[in-house]
mmCIF file with all atom_site columns, C-alpha atoms in Angstrom:
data_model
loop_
_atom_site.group_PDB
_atom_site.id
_atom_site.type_symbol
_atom_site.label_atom_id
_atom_site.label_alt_id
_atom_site.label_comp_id
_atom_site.label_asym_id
_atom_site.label_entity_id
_atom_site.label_seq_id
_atom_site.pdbx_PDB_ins_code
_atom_site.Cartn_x
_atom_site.Cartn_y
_atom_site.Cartn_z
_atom_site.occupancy
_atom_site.B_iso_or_equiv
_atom_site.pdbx_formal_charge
_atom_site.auth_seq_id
_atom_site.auth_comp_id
_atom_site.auth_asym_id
_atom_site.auth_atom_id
_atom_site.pdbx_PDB_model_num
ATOM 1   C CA . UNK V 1 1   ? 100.249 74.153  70.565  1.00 0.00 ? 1   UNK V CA 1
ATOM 2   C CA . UNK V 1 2   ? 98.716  77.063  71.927  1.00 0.00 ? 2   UNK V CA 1
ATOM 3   C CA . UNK V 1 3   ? 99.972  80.679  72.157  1.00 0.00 ? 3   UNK V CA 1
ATOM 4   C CA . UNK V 1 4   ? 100.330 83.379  74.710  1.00 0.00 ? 4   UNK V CA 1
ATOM 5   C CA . UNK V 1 5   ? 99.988  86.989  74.823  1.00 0.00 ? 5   UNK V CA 1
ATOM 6   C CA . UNK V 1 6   ? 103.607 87.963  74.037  1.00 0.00 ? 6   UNK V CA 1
ATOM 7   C CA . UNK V 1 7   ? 102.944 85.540  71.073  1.00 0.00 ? 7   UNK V CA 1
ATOM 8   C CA . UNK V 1 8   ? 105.104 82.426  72.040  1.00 0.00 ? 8   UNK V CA 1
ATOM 9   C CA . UNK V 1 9   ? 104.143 78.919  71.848  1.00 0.00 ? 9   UNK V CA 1
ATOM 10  C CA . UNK V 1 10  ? 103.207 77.830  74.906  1.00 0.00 ? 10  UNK V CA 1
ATOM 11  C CA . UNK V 1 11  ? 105.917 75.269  76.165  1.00 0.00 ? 11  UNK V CA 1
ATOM 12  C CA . UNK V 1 12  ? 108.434 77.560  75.144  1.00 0.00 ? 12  UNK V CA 1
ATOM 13  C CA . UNK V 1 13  ? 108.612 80.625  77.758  1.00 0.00 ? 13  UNK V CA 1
ATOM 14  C CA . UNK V 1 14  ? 109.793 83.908  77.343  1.00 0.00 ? 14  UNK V CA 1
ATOM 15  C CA . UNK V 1 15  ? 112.879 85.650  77.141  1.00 0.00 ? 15  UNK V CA 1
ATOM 16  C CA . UNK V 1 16  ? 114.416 87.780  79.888  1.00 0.00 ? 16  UNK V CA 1
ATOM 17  C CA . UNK V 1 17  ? 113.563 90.663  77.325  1.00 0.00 ? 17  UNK V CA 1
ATOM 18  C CA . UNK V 1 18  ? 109.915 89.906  76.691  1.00 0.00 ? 18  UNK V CA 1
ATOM 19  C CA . UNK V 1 19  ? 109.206 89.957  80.804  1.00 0.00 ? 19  UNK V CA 1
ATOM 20  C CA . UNK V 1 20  ? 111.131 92.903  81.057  1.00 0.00 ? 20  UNK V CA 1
ATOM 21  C CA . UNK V 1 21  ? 108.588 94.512  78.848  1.00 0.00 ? 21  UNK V CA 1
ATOM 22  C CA . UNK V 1 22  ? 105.739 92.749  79.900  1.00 0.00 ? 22  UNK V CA 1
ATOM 23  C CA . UNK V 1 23  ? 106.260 93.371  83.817  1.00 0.00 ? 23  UNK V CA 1
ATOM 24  C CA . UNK V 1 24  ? 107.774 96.795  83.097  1.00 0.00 ? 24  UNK V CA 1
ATOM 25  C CA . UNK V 1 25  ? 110.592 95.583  85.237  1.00 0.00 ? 25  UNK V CA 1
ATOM 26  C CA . UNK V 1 26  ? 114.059 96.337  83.314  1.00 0.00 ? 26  UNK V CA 1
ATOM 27  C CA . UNK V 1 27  ? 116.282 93.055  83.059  1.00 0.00 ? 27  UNK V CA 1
ATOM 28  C CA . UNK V 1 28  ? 118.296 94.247  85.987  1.00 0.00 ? 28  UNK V CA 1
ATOM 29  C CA . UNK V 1 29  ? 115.793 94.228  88.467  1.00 0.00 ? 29  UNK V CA 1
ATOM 30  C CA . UNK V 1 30  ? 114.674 90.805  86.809  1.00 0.00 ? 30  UNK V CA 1
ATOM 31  C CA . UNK V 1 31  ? 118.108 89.336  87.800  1.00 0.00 ? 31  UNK V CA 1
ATOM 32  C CA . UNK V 1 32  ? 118.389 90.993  90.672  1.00 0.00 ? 32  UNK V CA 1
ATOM 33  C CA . UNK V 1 33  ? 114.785 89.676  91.875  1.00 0.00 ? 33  UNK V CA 1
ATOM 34  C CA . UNK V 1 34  ? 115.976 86.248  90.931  1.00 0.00 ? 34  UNK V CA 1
ATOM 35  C CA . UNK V 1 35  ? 119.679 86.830  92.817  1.00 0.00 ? 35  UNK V CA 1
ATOM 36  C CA . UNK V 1 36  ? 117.335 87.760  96.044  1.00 0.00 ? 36  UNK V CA 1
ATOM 37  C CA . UNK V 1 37  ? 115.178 84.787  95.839  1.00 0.00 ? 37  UNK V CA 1
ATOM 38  C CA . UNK V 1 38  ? 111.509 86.248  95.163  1.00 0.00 ? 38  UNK V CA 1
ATOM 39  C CA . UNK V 1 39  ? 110.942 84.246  92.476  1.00 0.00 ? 39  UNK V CA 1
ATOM 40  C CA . UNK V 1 40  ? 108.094 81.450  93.307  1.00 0.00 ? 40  UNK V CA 1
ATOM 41  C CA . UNK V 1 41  ? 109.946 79.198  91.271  1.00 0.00 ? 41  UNK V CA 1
ATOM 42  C CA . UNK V 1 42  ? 113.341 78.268  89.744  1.00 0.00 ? 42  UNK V CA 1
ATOM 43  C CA . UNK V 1 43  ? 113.792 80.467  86.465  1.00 0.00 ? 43  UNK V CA 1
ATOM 44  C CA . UNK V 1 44  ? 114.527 77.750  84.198  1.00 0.00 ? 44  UNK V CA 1
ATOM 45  C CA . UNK V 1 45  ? 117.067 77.804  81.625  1.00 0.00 ? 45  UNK V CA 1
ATOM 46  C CA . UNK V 1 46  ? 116.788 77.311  78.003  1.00 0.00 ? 46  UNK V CA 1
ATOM 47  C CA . UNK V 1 47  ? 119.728 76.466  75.266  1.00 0.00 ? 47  UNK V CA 1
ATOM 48  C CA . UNK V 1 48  ? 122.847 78.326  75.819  1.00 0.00 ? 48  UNK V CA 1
ATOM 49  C CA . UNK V 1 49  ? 121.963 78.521  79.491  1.00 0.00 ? 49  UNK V CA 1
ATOM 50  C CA . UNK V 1 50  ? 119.489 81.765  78.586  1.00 0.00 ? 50  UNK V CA 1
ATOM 51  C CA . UNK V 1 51  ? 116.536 82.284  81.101  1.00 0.00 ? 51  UNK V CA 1
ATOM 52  C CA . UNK V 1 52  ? 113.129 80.704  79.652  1.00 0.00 ? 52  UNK V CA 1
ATOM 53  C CA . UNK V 1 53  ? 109.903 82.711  82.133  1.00 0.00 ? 53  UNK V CA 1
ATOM 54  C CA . UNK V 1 54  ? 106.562 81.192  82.324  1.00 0.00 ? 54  UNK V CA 1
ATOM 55  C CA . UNK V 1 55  ? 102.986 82.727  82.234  1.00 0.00 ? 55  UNK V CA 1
ATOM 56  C CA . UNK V 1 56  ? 103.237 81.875  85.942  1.00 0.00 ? 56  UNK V CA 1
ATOM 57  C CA . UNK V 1 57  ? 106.262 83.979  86.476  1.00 0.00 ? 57  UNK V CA 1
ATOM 58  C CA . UNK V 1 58  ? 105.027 86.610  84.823  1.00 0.00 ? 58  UNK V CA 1
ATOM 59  C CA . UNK V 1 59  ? 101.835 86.146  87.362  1.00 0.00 ? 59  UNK V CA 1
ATOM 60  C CA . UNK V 1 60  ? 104.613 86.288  90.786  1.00 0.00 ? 60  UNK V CA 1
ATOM 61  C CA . UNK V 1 61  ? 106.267 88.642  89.221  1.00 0.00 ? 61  UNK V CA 1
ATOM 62  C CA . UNK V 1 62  ? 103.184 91.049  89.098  1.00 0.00 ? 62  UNK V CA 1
ATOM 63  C CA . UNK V 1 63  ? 102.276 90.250  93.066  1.00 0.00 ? 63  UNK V CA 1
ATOM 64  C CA . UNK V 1 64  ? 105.635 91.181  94.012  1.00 0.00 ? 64  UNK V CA 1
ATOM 65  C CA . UNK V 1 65  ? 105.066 94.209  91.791  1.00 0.00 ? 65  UNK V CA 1
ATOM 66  C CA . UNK V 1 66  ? 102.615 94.750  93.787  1.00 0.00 ? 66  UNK V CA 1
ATOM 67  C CA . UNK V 1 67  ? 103.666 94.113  97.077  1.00 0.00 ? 67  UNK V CA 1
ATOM 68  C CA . UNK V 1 68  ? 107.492 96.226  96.078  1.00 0.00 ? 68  UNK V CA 1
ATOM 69  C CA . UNK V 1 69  ? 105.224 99.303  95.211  1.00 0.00 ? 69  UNK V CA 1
ATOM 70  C CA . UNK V 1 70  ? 102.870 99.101  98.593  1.00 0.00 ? 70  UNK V CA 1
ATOM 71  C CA . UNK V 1 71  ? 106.036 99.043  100.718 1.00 0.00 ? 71  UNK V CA 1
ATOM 72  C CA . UNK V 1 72  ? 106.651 95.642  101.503 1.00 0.00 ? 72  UNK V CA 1
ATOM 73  C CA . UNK V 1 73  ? 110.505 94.744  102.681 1.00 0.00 ? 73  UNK V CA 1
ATOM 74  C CA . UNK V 1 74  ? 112.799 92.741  100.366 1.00 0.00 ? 74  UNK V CA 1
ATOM 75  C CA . UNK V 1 75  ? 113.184 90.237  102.866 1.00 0.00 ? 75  UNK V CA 1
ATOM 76  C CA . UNK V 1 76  ? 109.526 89.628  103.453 1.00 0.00 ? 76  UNK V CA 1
ATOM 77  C CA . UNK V 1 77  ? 109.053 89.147  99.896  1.00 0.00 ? 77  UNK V CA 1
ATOM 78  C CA . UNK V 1 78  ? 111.900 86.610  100.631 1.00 0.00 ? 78  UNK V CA 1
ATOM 79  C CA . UNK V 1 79  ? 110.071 84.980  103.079 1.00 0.00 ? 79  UNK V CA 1
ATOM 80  C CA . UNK V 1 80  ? 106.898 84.577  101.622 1.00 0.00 ? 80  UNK V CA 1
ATOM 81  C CA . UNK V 1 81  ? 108.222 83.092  98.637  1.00 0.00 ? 81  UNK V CA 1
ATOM 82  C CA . UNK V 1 82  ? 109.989 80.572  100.132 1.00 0.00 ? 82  UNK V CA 1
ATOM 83  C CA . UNK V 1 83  ? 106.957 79.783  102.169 1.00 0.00 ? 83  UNK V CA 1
ATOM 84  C CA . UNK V 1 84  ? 105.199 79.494  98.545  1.00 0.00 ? 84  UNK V CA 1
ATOM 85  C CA . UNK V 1 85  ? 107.862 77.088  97.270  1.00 0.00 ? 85  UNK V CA 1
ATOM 86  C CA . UNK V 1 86  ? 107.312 74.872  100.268 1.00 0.00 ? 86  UNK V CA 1
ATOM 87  C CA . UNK V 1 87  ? 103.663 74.143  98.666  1.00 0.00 ? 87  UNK V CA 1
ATOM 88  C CA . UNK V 1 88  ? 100.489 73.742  100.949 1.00 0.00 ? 88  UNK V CA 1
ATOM 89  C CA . UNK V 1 89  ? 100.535 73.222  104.835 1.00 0.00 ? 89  UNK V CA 1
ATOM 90  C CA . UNK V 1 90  ? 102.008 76.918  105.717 1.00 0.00 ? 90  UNK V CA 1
ATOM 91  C CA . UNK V 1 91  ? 98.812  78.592  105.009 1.00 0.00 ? 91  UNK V CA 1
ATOM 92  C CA . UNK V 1 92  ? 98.811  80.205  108.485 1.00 0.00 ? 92  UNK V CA 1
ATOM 93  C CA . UNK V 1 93  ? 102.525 81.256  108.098 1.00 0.00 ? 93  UNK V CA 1
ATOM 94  C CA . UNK V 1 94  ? 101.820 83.062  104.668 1.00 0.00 ? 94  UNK V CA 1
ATOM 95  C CA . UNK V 1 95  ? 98.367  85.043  106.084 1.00 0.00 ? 95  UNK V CA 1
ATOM 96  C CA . UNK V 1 96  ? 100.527 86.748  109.265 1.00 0.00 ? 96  UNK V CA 1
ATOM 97  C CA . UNK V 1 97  ? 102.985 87.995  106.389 1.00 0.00 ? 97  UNK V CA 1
ATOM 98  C CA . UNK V 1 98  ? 100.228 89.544  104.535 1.00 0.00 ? 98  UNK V CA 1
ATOM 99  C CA . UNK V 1 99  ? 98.237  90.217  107.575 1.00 0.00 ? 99  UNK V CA 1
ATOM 100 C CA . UNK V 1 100 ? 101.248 92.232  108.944 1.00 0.00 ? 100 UNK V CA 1
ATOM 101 C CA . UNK V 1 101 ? 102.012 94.013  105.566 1.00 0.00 ? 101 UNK V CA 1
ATOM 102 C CA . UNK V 1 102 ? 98.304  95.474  105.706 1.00 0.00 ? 102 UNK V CA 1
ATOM 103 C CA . UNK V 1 103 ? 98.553  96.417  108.853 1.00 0.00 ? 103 UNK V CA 1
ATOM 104 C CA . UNK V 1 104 ? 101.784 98.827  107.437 1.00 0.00 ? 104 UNK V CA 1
ATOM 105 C CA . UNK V 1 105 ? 99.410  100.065 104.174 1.00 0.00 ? 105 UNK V CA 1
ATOM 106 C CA . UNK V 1 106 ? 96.895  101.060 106.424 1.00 0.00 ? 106 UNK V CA 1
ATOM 107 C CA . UNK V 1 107 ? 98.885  102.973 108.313 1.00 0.00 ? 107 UNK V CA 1
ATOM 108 C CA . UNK V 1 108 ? 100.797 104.549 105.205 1.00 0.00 ? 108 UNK V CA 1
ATOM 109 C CA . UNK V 1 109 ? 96.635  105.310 103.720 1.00 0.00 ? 109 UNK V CA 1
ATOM 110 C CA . UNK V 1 110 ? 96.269  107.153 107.124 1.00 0.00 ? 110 UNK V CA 1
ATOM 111 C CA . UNK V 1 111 ? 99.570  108.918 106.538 1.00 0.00 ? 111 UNK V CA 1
ATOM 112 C CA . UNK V 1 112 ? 98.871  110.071 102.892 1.00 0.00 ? 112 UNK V CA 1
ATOM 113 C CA . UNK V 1 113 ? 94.989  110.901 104.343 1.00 0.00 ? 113 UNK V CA 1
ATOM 114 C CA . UNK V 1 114 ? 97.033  113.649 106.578 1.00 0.00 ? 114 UNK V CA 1
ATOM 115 C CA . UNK V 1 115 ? 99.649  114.842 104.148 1.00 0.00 ? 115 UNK V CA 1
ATOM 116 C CA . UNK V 1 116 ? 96.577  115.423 101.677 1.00 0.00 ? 116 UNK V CA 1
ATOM 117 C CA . UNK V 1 117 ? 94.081  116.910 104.080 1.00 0.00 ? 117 UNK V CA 1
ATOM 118 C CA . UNK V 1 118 ? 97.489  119.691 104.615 1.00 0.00 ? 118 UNK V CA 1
ATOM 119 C CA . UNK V 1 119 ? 98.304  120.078 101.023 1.00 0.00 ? 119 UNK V CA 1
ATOM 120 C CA . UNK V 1 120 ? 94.661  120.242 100.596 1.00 0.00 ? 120 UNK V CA 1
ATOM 121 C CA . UNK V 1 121 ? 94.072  123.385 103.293 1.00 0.00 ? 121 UNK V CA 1
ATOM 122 C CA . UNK V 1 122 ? 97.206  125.092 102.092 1.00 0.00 ? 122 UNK V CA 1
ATOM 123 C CA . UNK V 1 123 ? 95.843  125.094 98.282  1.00 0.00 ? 123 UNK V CA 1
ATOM 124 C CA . UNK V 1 124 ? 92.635  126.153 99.782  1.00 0.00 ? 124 UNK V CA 1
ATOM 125 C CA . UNK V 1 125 ? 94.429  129.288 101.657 1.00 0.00 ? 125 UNK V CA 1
ATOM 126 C CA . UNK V 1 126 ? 96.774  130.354 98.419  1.00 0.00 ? 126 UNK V CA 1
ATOM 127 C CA . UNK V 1 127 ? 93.330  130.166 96.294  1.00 0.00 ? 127 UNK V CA 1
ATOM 128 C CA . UNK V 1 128 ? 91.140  132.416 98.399  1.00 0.00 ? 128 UNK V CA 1
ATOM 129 C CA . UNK V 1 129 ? 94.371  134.385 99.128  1.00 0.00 ? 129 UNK V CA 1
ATOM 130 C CA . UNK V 1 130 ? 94.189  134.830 94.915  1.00 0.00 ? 130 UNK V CA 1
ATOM 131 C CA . UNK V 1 131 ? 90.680  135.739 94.758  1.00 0.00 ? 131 UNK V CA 1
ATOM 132 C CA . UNK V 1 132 ? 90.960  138.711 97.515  1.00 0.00 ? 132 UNK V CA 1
ATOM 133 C CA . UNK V 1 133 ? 94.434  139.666 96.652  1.00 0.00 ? 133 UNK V CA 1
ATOM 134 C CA . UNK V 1 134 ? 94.852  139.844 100.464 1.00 0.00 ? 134 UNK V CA 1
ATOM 135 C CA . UNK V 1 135 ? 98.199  138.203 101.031 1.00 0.00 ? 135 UNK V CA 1
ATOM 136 C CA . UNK V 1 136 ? 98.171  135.093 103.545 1.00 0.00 ? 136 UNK V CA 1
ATOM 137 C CA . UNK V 1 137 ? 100.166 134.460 106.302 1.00 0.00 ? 137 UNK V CA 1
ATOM 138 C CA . UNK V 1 138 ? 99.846  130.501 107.477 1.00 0.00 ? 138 UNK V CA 1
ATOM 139 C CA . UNK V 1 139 ? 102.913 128.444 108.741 1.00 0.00 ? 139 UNK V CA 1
ATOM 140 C CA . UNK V 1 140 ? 104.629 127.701 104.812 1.00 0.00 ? 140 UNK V CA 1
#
């Protein structure tokens, strides 16, 4: 039987705890994420009823990561599981999600472009401002 990173035999999964620290997802948001249907698959359930995650969990779990921290709605998450649970044949379904979602991080990119380029001119402004000692007056 082999053994994972978290150090448990494969075949036997992880606990609720151990993906919490894996993922860096607290046990809340695990449940919750579960509640909300993100999951890929069924968490299963070990003796006593107690949540048993697989390497492949831990693998979803990381894309939604992903996807959570780039922007991408709860219920698109939603969606795109659920279109992963069907299996193959919605291929084209799945790429307008993502080809959607990039379409919003690109947009966001050109967004944080123009909030940097201004944070960016004002440091430039209050640094030259420094080195003459003249004081500056720009739009604050």
């Amino acid at each position: 039987m082999g053994v994972d990173a978290a150090g448990a035999a494969a075949g036997t999964g992880l606990s609720i705890g151990q993906v919490a620290e894996r993922t860096g997802l607290s046990v809340h948001a695990l449940r919750f994420y579960e509640r909300e249907g993100v999951l890929a698959d069924p968490v299963r359930r070990g003796a006593g009823g107690r949540r048993v995650y697989s390497e492949y969990d831990i693998d979803w779990l990381a894309v939604c990561i992903k996807l959570r921290a780039s922007g991408m709605p709860l219920p698109a998450i939603r969606q795109y599981a659920e279109l992963v649970r069907q299996g193959p044949g919605n291929e084209q379904a799945r790429l307008a999600i993502m080809r959607e979602h990039r379409e919003r991080v690109i947009d966001q990119i050109a967004q944080l472009h123009e909030c940097l380029s201004l944070i960016s001119g004002k440091i430039e402004v209050y640094e030259g401002s420094l080195v003459t000692g003249e004081s500056c007056i720009v739009a604050d």
